[in-house]
mmCIF file of C-alpha atoms and ligand atoms in Angstrom:
data_model
loop_
_atom_site.group_PDB
_atom_site.id
_atom_site.type_symbol
_atom_site.label_atom_id
_atom_site.label_comp_id
_atom_site.label_asym_id
_atom_site.label_seq_id
_atom_site.Cartn_x
_atom_site.Cartn_y
_atom_site.Cartn_z
ATOM 1 C CA MET A 1 32.632 70.070 33.076
ATOM 2 C CA ARG A 2 34.986 69.605 29.606
ATOM 3 C CA ALA A 3 35.082 66.391 28.011
ATOM 4 C CA LEU A 4 36.540 64.256 25.173
ATOM 5 C CA VAL A 5 34.990 61.043 24.275
ATOM 6 C CA THR A 6 36.467 58.721 22.364
ATOM 7 C CA GLY A 7 34.656 56.779 20.145
ATOM 8 C CA GLY A 8 32.119 58.549 21.508
ATOM 9 C CA ALA A 9 30.030 57.304 18.443
ATOM 10 C CA GLY A 10 30.049 54.003 19.392
ATOM 11 C CA PHE A 11 27.749 51.785 21.147
ATOM 12 C CA ILE A 12 28.875 52.957 25.658
ATOM 13 C CA GLY A 13 30.760 56.063 24.267
ATOM 14 C CA SER A 14 27.679 57.693 23.236
ATOM 15 C CA ASN A 15 25.690 56.015 26.339
ATOM 16 C CA VAL A 16 28.241 58.494 28.104
ATOM 17 C CA VAL A 17 28.047 61.563 25.766
ATOM 18 C CA ASP A 18 24.279 61.922 26.471
ATOM 19 C CA ALA A 19 24.856 61.410 30.736
ATOM 20 C CA LEU A 20 27.502 64.731 30.124
ATOM 21 C CA LEU A 21 25.395 66.160 28.498
ATOM 22 C CA ALA A 22 22.214 65.384 30.453
ATOM 23 C CA ARG A 23 24.015 66.747 33.502
ATOM 24 C CA GLY A 24 25.320 69.736 31.896
ATOM 25 C CA ASP A 25 28.541 69.094 30.286
ATOM 26 C CA GLU A 26 30.222 70.240 27.021
ATOM 27 C CA VAL A 27 31.150 67.116 24.475
ATOM 28 C CA ALA A 28 33.113 66.769 22.152
ATOM 29 C CA VAL A 29 33.716 62.687 19.753
ATOM 30 C CA VAL A 30 37.349 61.617 18.586
ATOM 31 C CA ASP A 31 35.168 58.723 16.531
ATOM 32 C CA ASP A 32 35.940 57.646 13.309
ATOM 33 C CA LEU A 33 33.209 55.607 12.736
ATOM 34 C CA SER A 34 34.533 52.041 11.833
ATOM 35 C CA THR A 35 32.374 50.188 14.372
ATOM 36 C CA GLY A 36 30.560 53.506 15.453
ATOM 37 C CA ARG A 37 27.263 55.135 13.860
ATOM 38 C CA ILE A 38 27.030 59.235 13.315
ATOM 39 C CA GLU A 39 22.720 58.183 13.976
ATOM 40 C CA ASN A 40 23.971 57.124 17.864
ATOM 41 C CA LEU A 41 24.607 60.839 18.575
ATOM 42 C CA GLU A 42 21.979 62.781 16.500
ATOM 43 C CA GLY A 43 20.477 63.718 19.594
ATOM 44 C CA ALA A 44 24.178 64.923 21.262
ATOM 45 C CA LEU A 45 25.384 66.882 18.098
ATOM 46 C CA ALA A 46 21.759 68.637 18.360
ATOM 47 C CA ALA A 47 22.673 69.526 22.347
ATOM 48 C CA GLY A 48 25.734 70.754 20.916
ATOM 49 C CA ALA A 49 28.498 68.323 21.389
ATOM 50 C CA ILE A 50 30.757 68.572 18.671
ATOM 51 C CA PHE A 51 32.284 65.963 16.782
ATOM 52 C CA HIS A 52 35.979 65.110 15.267
ATOM 53 C CA GLN A 53 36.273 62.456 12.808
ATOM 54 C CA LEU A 54 40.159 60.943 13.058
ATOM 55 C CA ASP A 55 41.653 57.849 13.495
ATOM 56 C CA ILE A 56 43.506 57.511 17.052
ATOM 57 C CA ARG A 57 46.124 56.019 15.268
ATOM 58 C CA ASP A 58 46.975 59.660 14.384
ATOM 59 C CA ALA A 59 48.625 61.214 16.627
ATOM 60 C CA ASP A 60 48.771 64.600 15.012
ATOM 61 C CA ALA A 61 45.117 64.228 14.182
ATOM 62 C CA VAL A 62 44.069 63.390 18.098
ATOM 63 C CA THR A 63 46.378 65.743 19.465
ATOM 64 C CA THR A 64 44.160 69.064 17.679
ATOM 65 C CA ALA A 65 41.572 67.594 18.345
ATOM 66 C CA SER A 66 42.446 67.603 22.520
ATOM 67 C CA GLU A 67 43.849 71.525 22.085
ATOM 68 C CA ALA A 68 40.293 72.270 20.193
ATOM 69 C CA ALA A 69 38.837 71.085 22.922
ATOM 70 C CA ARG A 70 40.852 71.545 25.718
ATOM 71 C CA PRO A 71 38.699 68.715 28.455
ATOM 72 C CA GLU A 72 39.245 67.842 31.720
ATOM 73 C CA VAL A 73 38.721 64.562 31.668
ATOM 74 C CA VAL A 74 39.179 61.909 28.746
ATOM 75 C CA PHE A 75 36.414 59.088 28.320
ATOM 76 C CA HIS A 76 38.544 56.578 25.845
ATOM 77 C CA PHE A 77 36.590 54.060 24.514
ATOM 78 C CA ALA A 78 37.642 53.747 20.623
ATOM 79 C CA ALA A 79 39.116 50.690 19.953
ATOM 80 C CA GLN A 80 39.498 47.175 17.775
ATOM 81 C CA MET A 81 37.594 44.822 19.854
ATOM 82 C CA ASP A 82 36.635 41.872 17.703
ATOM 83 C CA VAL A 83 38.492 38.776 19.842
ATOM 84 C CA ARG A 84 38.764 37.091 15.953
ATOM 85 C CA ARG A 85 40.216 39.615 14.134
ATOM 86 C CA SER A 86 42.969 40.223 16.875
ATOM 87 C CA LEU A 87 44.290 36.235 16.444
ATOM 88 C CA ALA A 88 43.905 36.987 12.756
ATOM 89 C CA ASP A 89 45.717 40.185 12.988
ATOM 90 C CA PRO A 90 47.533 40.926 15.511
ATOM 91 C CA ALA A 91 49.589 44.152 15.058
ATOM 92 C CA PHE A 92 46.746 45.318 13.699
ATOM 93 C CA ASP A 93 44.471 45.080 16.798
ATOM 94 C CA ALA A 94 47.695 46.230 18.666
ATOM 95 C CA SER A 95 47.956 49.438 16.149
ATOM 96 C CA VAL A 96 44.350 50.457 17.399
ATOM 97 C CA ASN A 97 44.536 49.563 21.196
ATOM 98 C CA VAL A 98 48.405 50.173 21.029
ATOM 99 C CA VAL A 99 49.378 53.290 19.952
ATOM 100 C CA GLY A 100 45.745 54.280 19.223
ATOM 101 C CA THR A 101 46.382 54.507 23.313
ATOM 102 C CA ILE A 102 49.427 56.584 23.647
ATOM 103 C CA ASN A 103 48.435 58.741 21.234
ATOM 104 C CA VAL A 104 45.221 59.502 23.337
ATOM 105 C CA LEU A 105 46.884 59.561 26.626
ATOM 106 C CA GLU A 106 50.128 62.431 24.873
ATOM 107 C CA ALA A 107 47.285 64.211 23.604
ATOM 108 C CA ALA A 108 46.148 64.134 26.864
ATOM 109 C CA HIS A 109 48.481 65.344 28.033
ATOM 110 C CA ALA A 110 49.807 68.149 25.539
ATOM 111 C CA SER A 111 45.834 69.477 26.103
ATOM 112 C CA GLY A 112 46.130 70.570 30.085
ATOM 113 C CA ALA A 113 43.425 67.063 30.489
ATOM 114 C CA ARG A 114 43.411 66.534 34.216
ATOM 115 C CA ARG A 115 42.452 62.496 33.683
ATOM 116 C CA LEU A 116 41.776 60.066 31.726
ATOM 117 C CA ILE A 117 39.209 56.739 32.232
ATOM 118 C CA ASN A 118 40.140 54.050 30.242
ATOM 119 C CA THR A 119 38.661 51.188 28.845
ATOM 120 C CA SER A 120 39.877 47.729 29.587
ATOM 121 C CA THR A 121 38.412 44.406 29.824
ATOM 122 C CA GLY A 122 37.588 42.316 32.794
ATOM 123 C CA GLY A 123 36.022 39.618 30.598
ATOM 124 C CA ALA A 124 39.344 39.161 28.451
ATOM 125 C CA ILE A 125 42.125 40.582 30.322
ATOM 126 C CA TYR A 126 42.390 37.593 33.296
ATOM 127 C CA GLY A 127 42.033 34.787 30.282
ATOM 128 C CA GLU A 128 41.704 31.394 32.246
ATOM 129 C CA THR A 129 41.866 31.234 35.997
ATOM 130 C CA ASP A 130 40.506 29.069 39.026
ATOM 131 C CA VAL A 131 40.144 32.128 41.383
ATOM 132 C CA MET A 132 36.296 32.863 41.020
ATOM 133 C CA PRO A 133 34.741 36.043 41.713
ATOM 134 C CA THR A 134 37.912 36.847 39.374
ATOM 135 C CA PRO A 135 39.475 39.641 41.727
ATOM 136 C CA GLU A 136 41.998 42.999 40.130
ATOM 137 C CA THR A 137 45.346 41.290 42.545
ATOM 138 C CA VAL A 138 45.013 37.808 39.839
ATOM 139 C CA ALA A 139 47.499 38.684 36.925
ATOM 140 C CA ALA A 140 46.326 39.010 33.632
ATOM 141 C CA ALA A 141 47.317 36.146 31.378
ATOM 142 C CA PRO A 142 44.862 37.537 28.537
ATOM 143 C CA VAL A 143 44.982 34.754 25.630
ATOM 144 C CA SER A 144 43.561 36.643 22.562
ATOM 145 C CA ALA A 145 45.643 39.212 21.259
ATOM 146 C CA TYR A 146 42.598 42.019 21.843
ATOM 147 C CA GLY A 147 42.987 41.334 25.851
ATOM 148 C CA GLN A 148 47.071 41.114 25.775
ATOM 149 C CA SER A 149 46.591 45.047 24.044
ATOM 150 C CA LYS A 150 43.877 46.053 26.010
ATOM 151 C CA GLN A 151 47.009 44.911 29.105
ATOM 152 C CA CYS A 152 49.354 47.186 27.346
ATOM 153 C CA ALA A 153 47.800 49.712 27.382
ATOM 154 C CA GLU A 154 46.573 50.234 30.699
ATOM 155 C CA LEU A 155 50.195 49.606 31.774
ATOM 156 C CA TYR A 156 51.024 52.579 29.543
ATOM 157 C CA CYS A 157 47.970 54.135 31.457
ATOM 158 C CA ALA A 158 49.920 53.723 34.685
ATOM 159 C CA TRP A 159 53.353 55.036 32.388
ATOM 160 C CA ALA A 160 51.501 58.030 31.345
ATOM 161 C CA GLY A 161 50.932 58.207 35.628
ATOM 162 C CA ARG A 162 54.462 58.586 35.966
ATOM 163 C CA ALA A 163 55.803 60.083 33.270
ATOM 164 C CA ARG A 164 53.566 63.120 32.319
ATOM 165 C CA GLY A 165 51.760 62.924 35.620
ATOM 166 C CA LEU A 166 48.144 62.444 34.080
ATOM 167 C CA GLU A 167 45.738 60.466 36.125
ATOM 168 C CA THR A 168 44.651 57.608 34.536
ATOM 169 C CA VAL A 169 42.036 54.768 36.227
ATOM 170 C CA THR A 170 40.262 51.717 34.371
ATOM 171 C CA LEU A 171 37.481 50.496 34.517
ATOM 172 C CA ARG A 172 37.421 46.149 33.434
ATOM 173 C CA TYR A 173 34.029 45.672 32.542
ATOM 174 C CA GLY A 174 32.132 42.541 31.941
ATOM 175 C CA ASN A 175 30.226 41.720 28.851
ATOM 176 C CA VAL A 176 28.388 44.792 28.405
ATOM 177 C CA TYR A 177 24.579 45.014 26.198
ATOM 178 C CA GLY A 178 22.714 47.224 26.239
ATOM 179 C CA PRO A 179 20.089 49.953 23.878
ATOM 180 C CA ARG A 180 22.947 50.100 20.841
ATOM 181 C CA GLN A 181 24.331 47.675 20.443
ATOM 182 C CA ASP A 182 24.252 46.539 16.986
ATOM 183 C CA PRO A 183 23.129 43.096 16.385
ATOM 184 C CA GLY A 184 24.641 42.800 13.222
ATOM 185 C CA GLY A 185 28.549 43.293 15.157
ATOM 186 C CA GLU A 186 30.404 39.892 16.302
ATOM 187 C CA ALA A 187 30.446 40.938 19.733
ATOM 188 C CA GLY A 188 27.586 41.778 22.273
ATOM 189 C CA VAL A 189 25.426 38.367 21.927
ATOM 190 C CA ILE A 190 23.103 40.015 23.886
ATOM 191 C CA ALA A 191 22.394 42.158 20.971
ATOM 192 C CA ILE A 192 22.617 39.446 18.150
ATOM 193 C CA PHE A 193 20.139 37.035 19.846
ATOM 194 C CA ALA A 194 17.546 39.938 21.073
ATOM 195 C CA GLY A 195 17.706 40.824 16.666
ATOM 196 C CA ARG A 196 17.342 36.820 15.684
ATOM 197 C CA LEU A 197 14.105 37.068 18.320
ATOM 198 C CA LEU A 198 12.489 40.135 16.742
ATOM 199 C CA SER A 199 13.447 38.959 12.512
ATOM 200 C CA GLY A 200 12.460 35.268 13.543
ATOM 201 C CA GLU A 201 15.598 33.855 12.882
ATOM 202 C CA GLN A 202 17.608 31.459 15.265
ATOM 203 C CA PRO A 203 20.767 32.115 17.006
ATOM 204 C CA THR A 204 23.721 29.941 16.544
ATOM 205 C CA VAL A 205 25.725 29.094 20.414
ATOM 206 C CA TYR A 206 28.915 28.773 20.262
ATOM 207 C CA GLY A 207 29.971 25.369 22.764
ATOM 208 C CA ASP A 208 27.514 24.018 24.639
ATOM 209 C CA GLY A 209 25.905 26.865 26.273
ATOM 210 C CA SER A 210 27.001 26.163 29.348
ATOM 211 C CA ALA A 211 29.873 29.172 28.904
ATOM 212 C CA ARG A 212 29.900 31.856 31.579
ATOM 213 C CA ARG A 213 29.862 35.959 31.519
ATOM 214 C CA ASP A 214 29.025 38.958 34.012
ATOM 215 C CA TYR A 215 26.897 40.461 31.621
ATOM 216 C CA THR A 216 26.462 44.293 32.440
ATOM 217 C CA PHE A 217 24.026 46.822 31.492
ATOM 218 C CA VAL A 218 25.424 49.715 29.604
ATOM 219 C CA ASP A 219 23.972 52.637 31.665
ATOM 220 C CA ASP A 220 25.475 50.644 35.029
ATOM 221 C CA ILE A 221 28.615 51.015 32.443
ATOM 222 C CA VAL A 222 28.129 55.066 32.439
ATOM 223 C CA ALA A 223 27.774 56.092 36.398
ATOM 224 C CA ALA A 224 30.865 53.775 36.989
ATOM 225 C CA ASN A 225 32.513 56.561 34.661
ATOM 226 C CA LEU A 226 31.263 58.808 35.870
ATOM 227 C CA LEU A 227 32.091 58.025 39.497
ATOM 228 C CA ALA A 228 35.406 57.181 38.233
ATOM 229 C CA ALA A 229 36.113 60.624 36.473
ATOM 230 C CA ALA A 230 34.894 61.818 39.953
ATOM 231 C CA GLN A 231 36.915 60.132 42.414
ATOM 232 C CA SER A 232 39.718 62.649 44.228
ATOM 233 C CA MET A 233 42.164 60.250 44.307
ATOM 234 C CA PRO A 234 42.796 57.648 41.220
ATOM 235 C CA GLY A 235 42.702 53.864 42.070
ATOM 236 C CA GLY A 236 42.396 51.336 40.496
ATOM 237 C CA PRO A 237 42.146 49.244 37.795
ATOM 238 C CA TYR A 238 38.226 48.231 38.850
ATOM 239 C CA ASN A 239 35.948 45.305 38.040
ATOM 240 C CA VAL A 240 33.271 46.489 36.984
ATOM 241 C CA GLY A 241 30.080 44.095 36.631
ATOM 242 C CA THR A 242 27.615 42.564 38.047
ATOM 243 C CA GLY A 243 29.161 40.067 40.189
ATOM 244 C CA ILE A 244 26.975 37.194 39.077
ATOM 245 C CA ASP A 245 27.888 35.196 35.936
ATOM 246 C CA SER A 246 24.788 34.187 33.466
ATOM 247 C CA SER A 247 24.974 30.790 30.913
ATOM 248 C CA VAL A 248 24.767 31.961 27.076
ATOM 249 C CA LEU A 249 21.839 29.382 28.253
ATOM 250 C CA GLU A 250 20.304 31.689 30.538
ATOM 251 C CA LEU A 251 21.087 34.711 28.486
ATOM 252 C CA ILE A 252 18.018 33.301 25.659
ATOM 253 C CA GLU A 253 15.549 32.528 28.541
ATOM 254 C CA ALA A 254 15.726 36.047 29.662
ATOM 255 C CA ILE A 255 14.915 36.997 26.209
ATOM 256 C CA ASP A 256 12.920 34.888 25.599
ATOM 257 C CA ALA A 257 11.012 36.154 28.390
ATOM 258 C CA ALA A 258 11.362 39.611 26.814
ATOM 259 C CA ALA A 259 8.985 37.952 23.720
ATOM 260 C CA ALA A 260 6.078 40.163 22.894
ATOM 261 C CA PRO A 261 2.928 38.170 21.675
ATOM 262 C CA GLY A 262 4.243 36.344 18.338
ATOM 263 C CA GLU A 263 7.930 36.387 18.787
ATOM 264 C CA ALA A 264 8.445 33.055 19.041
ATOM 265 C CA PRO A 265 10.909 31.666 21.127
ATOM 266 C CA LEU A 266 14.383 31.256 19.872
ATOM 267 C CA LYS A 267 15.653 27.758 19.013
ATOM 268 C CA PRO A 268 19.733 28.231 19.396
ATOM 269 C CA GLU A 269 21.753 25.665 16.776
ATOM 270 C CA PHE A 270 24.599 24.197 17.949
ATOM 271 C CA ALA A 271 28.449 24.848 16.809
ATOM 272 C CA ALA A 272 32.179 24.072 17.852
ATOM 273 C CA ALA A 273 33.470 26.639 20.202
ATOM 274 C CA ARG A 274 35.369 29.435 18.914
ATOM 275 C CA GLU A 275 39.718 30.298 19.463
ATOM 276 C CA GLY A 276 40.674 32.402 21.994
ATOM 277 C CA GLU A 277 37.122 32.368 24.301
ATOM 278 C CA LEU A 278 36.903 30.987 27.746
ATOM 279 C CA GLN A 279 34.438 28.848 29.011
ATOM 280 C CA ARG A 280 33.676 30.857 32.271
ATOM 281 C CA SER A 281 34.406 34.592 33.490
ATOM 282 C CA SER A 282 32.785 36.122 37.096
ATOM 283 C CA LEU A 283 34.506 39.619 38.083
ATOM 284 C CA ASP A 284 34.922 40.191 41.840
ATOM 285 C CA VAL A 285 33.740 43.440 41.878
ATOM 286 C CA SER A 286 34.624 44.755 45.961
ATOM 287 C CA LEU A 287 37.012 46.840 44.981
ATOM 288 C CA ALA A 288 34.862 49.473 43.315
ATOM 289 C CA ARG A 289 32.266 48.936 45.035
ATOM 290 C CA ASP A 290 34.017 50.103 48.083
ATOM 291 C CA GLU A 291 36.659 52.457 47.060
ATOM 292 C CA LEU A 292 34.202 54.231 43.593
ATOM 293 C CA GLY A 293 30.953 53.439 45.150
ATOM 294 C CA PHE A 294 29.873 51.035 42.565
ATOM 295 C CA SER A 295 27.336 48.923 42.659
ATOM 296 C CA ALA A 296 25.105 47.647 39.796
ATOM 297 C CA ALA A 297 21.322 48.871 39.471
ATOM 298 C CA THR A 298 19.937 46.488 36.871
ATOM 299 C CA ASP A 299 19.528 42.732 36.927
ATOM 300 C CA LEU A 300 19.739 41.101 33.925
ATOM 301 C CA LYS A 301 16.357 39.842 33.388
ATOM 302 C CA LYS A 302 15.570 44.225 33.639
ATOM 303 C CA GLY A 303 17.634 45.136 31.473
ATOM 304 C CA VAL A 304 17.401 42.362 28.376
ATOM 305 C CA ALA A 305 13.942 43.680 28.650
ATOM 306 C CA ALA A 306 15.343 46.718 27.974
ATOM 307 C CA THR A 307 17.763 46.202 25.476
ATOM 308 C CA VAL A 308 14.746 43.882 23.595
ATOM 309 C CA GLU A 309 12.601 46.917 23.674
ATOM 310 C CA ALA A 310 14.384 49.878 22.359
ATOM 311 C CA LEU A 311 15.441 46.896 19.633
ATOM 312 C CA ARG A 312 12.077 47.047 18.773
ATOM 313 C CA ASP A 313 11.139 49.881 19.032
ATOM 314 C CA GLY A 314 14.367 51.110 16.325
ATOM 315 C CA SER A 315 16.374 53.481 19.565
HETATM 316 N N1 LIG B 401 31.391 45.938 24.405
HETATM 317 C C1 LIG B 401 31.728 44.729 25.971
HETATM 318 O O1 LIG B 401 30.926 44.083 26.177
HETATM 319 C C2 LIG B 401 32.240 45.193 26.544
HETATM 320 C C3 LIG B 401 33.818 44.314 27.558
HETATM 321 C C4 LIG B 401 34.995 45.120 27.865
HETATM 322 C C5 LIG B 401 35.702 46.072 26.927
HETATM 323 N N2 LIG B 401 34.863 46.944 25.955
HETATM 324 C C6 LIG B 401 35.164 48.077 25.493
HETATM 325 O O2 LIG B 401 34.599 49.169 25.575
HETATM 326 C C7 LIG B 401 34.939 50.088 24.796
HETATM 327 C C8 LIG B 401 33.521 50.557 24.190
HETATM 328 O O3 LIG B 401 33.089 48.852 22.887
HETATM 329 P P1 LIG B 401 31.671 48.850 22.720
HETATM 330 O O4 LIG B 401 31.073 47.787 22.650
HETATM 331 O O5 LIG B 401 30.984 50.306 22.545
HETATM 332 O O6 LIG B 401 32.020 49.036 21.140
HETATM 333 P P2 LIG B 401 31.751 50.476 19.640
HETATM 334 O O7 LIG B 401 32.634 49.036 18.734
HETATM 335 O O8 LIG B 401 30.666 50.295 19.470
HETATM 336 O O9 LIG B 401 33.016 51.115 19.850
HETATM 337 C C9 LIG B 401 34.067 51.434 20.033
HETATM 338 C C10 LIG B 401 34.413 52.166 18.738
HETATM 339 O O10 LIG B 401 35.522 53.625 18.479
HETATM 340 C C11 LIG B 401 35.279 52.882 17.090
HETATM 341 N N3 LIG B 401 36.821 53.054 16.514
HETATM 342 C C12 LIG B 401 37.261 52.146 16.506
HETATM 343 N N4 LIG B 401 38.733 51.903 16.336
HETATM 344 C C13 LIG B 401 39.181 53.100 16.151
HETATM 345 C C14 LIG B 401 40.584 54.330 15.415
HETATM 346 N N5 LIG B 401 41.167 53.546 15.678
HETATM 347 N N6 LIG B 401 39.658 55.560 15.991
HETATM 348 C C15 LIG B 401 38.417 55.959 16.061
HETATM 349 N N7 LIG B 401 37.869 55.248 16.768
HETATM 350 C C16 LIG B 401 38.161 54.244 16.256
HETATM 351 C C17 LIG B 401 34.392 52.965 16.646
HETATM 352 O O11 LIG B 401 34.030 53.303 14.664
HETATM 353 C C18 LIG B 401 33.490 52.793 17.739
HETATM 354 O O12 LIG B 401 32.830 53.913 17.539
HETATM 355 C C19 LIG B 401 36.119 49.409 24.099
HETATM 356 O O13 LIG B 401 37.456 50.098 24.415
HETATM 357 C C20 LIG B 401 35.965 47.795 24.633
HETATM 358 O O14 LIG B 401 37.033 47.303 24.120
HETATM 359 C C21 LIG B 401 33.453 46.390 25.821
#
């Protein structure tokens, strides 16, 4: 298969790129390297992937890259995903996540792609709800501008199906973690805390540590993307997670359990909860199981141990 991966130099995108190349697909990557790293593509470039450094807000540039790649399937990961930045500058957030997504949809269609796999968020899209775990039938009511722009992008994907005949499948992830997530980034509490374990610094917990999320290992997210690309009739949106939510304090326990001799257990410092952050997010993943045949294979303990190990090895 020929694939185009936007945001392919990022954490999740680069893991998908590697999986596609490993099964023999031809891969082109689009990324502006704003948060992604070219080092994430080292193996991929050596294996023949083509890299286009560009901003998805530039419609002509995306179309030119997509026409060169002639992808059958586009995997769309490029996004502004900093929740705090989205609240400080919602127009910038929308320029990347909404207008950028429209540009990618139009480029996919213009270059003859059959399907686009869209990346959304189960963590941010539902907002505060009493329905736990939350199925896809609960109406989106995002609190952050990031969740709002992701909902809008989902709607444009559905529009591209109606207006352009482009198949789209939206996957709404839980909190993804694993190798290559930036320990110095804004998101990715497991990467940040694992980084602190190795540096001997202490992590800051915003709130009292009881906030719960569905932490999902990146290999499982890769598997869901491959299933969505192969699905005979596009469905969704699908929640993609483990179906189990864990508290921040439970995370810290899992990270401490992965400590090597000589690495001191984390002693978190507590600070006020942050604006736009939910107290609990728990995803009902039965639709993805029933329709995509997806179930997460990696539990928190195993995934955290693999993440800490990869960070220690510098991989
Ligand atoms: N990490 C999570 O927990 C999580 C959860 C739900 C959804 N998501 C979604 O998954 C996708 C990938 O996230 P990630 O965790 O790998 O983050 P990431 O920051 O590592 O990846 C995003 C990539 O997009 C690129 N990018 C950003 N703006 C761009 C632009 N204007 N033009 C071209 N490229 C641009 C960045 O350089 C980066 O490589 C995003 O769409 C994000 O919203 C992530």
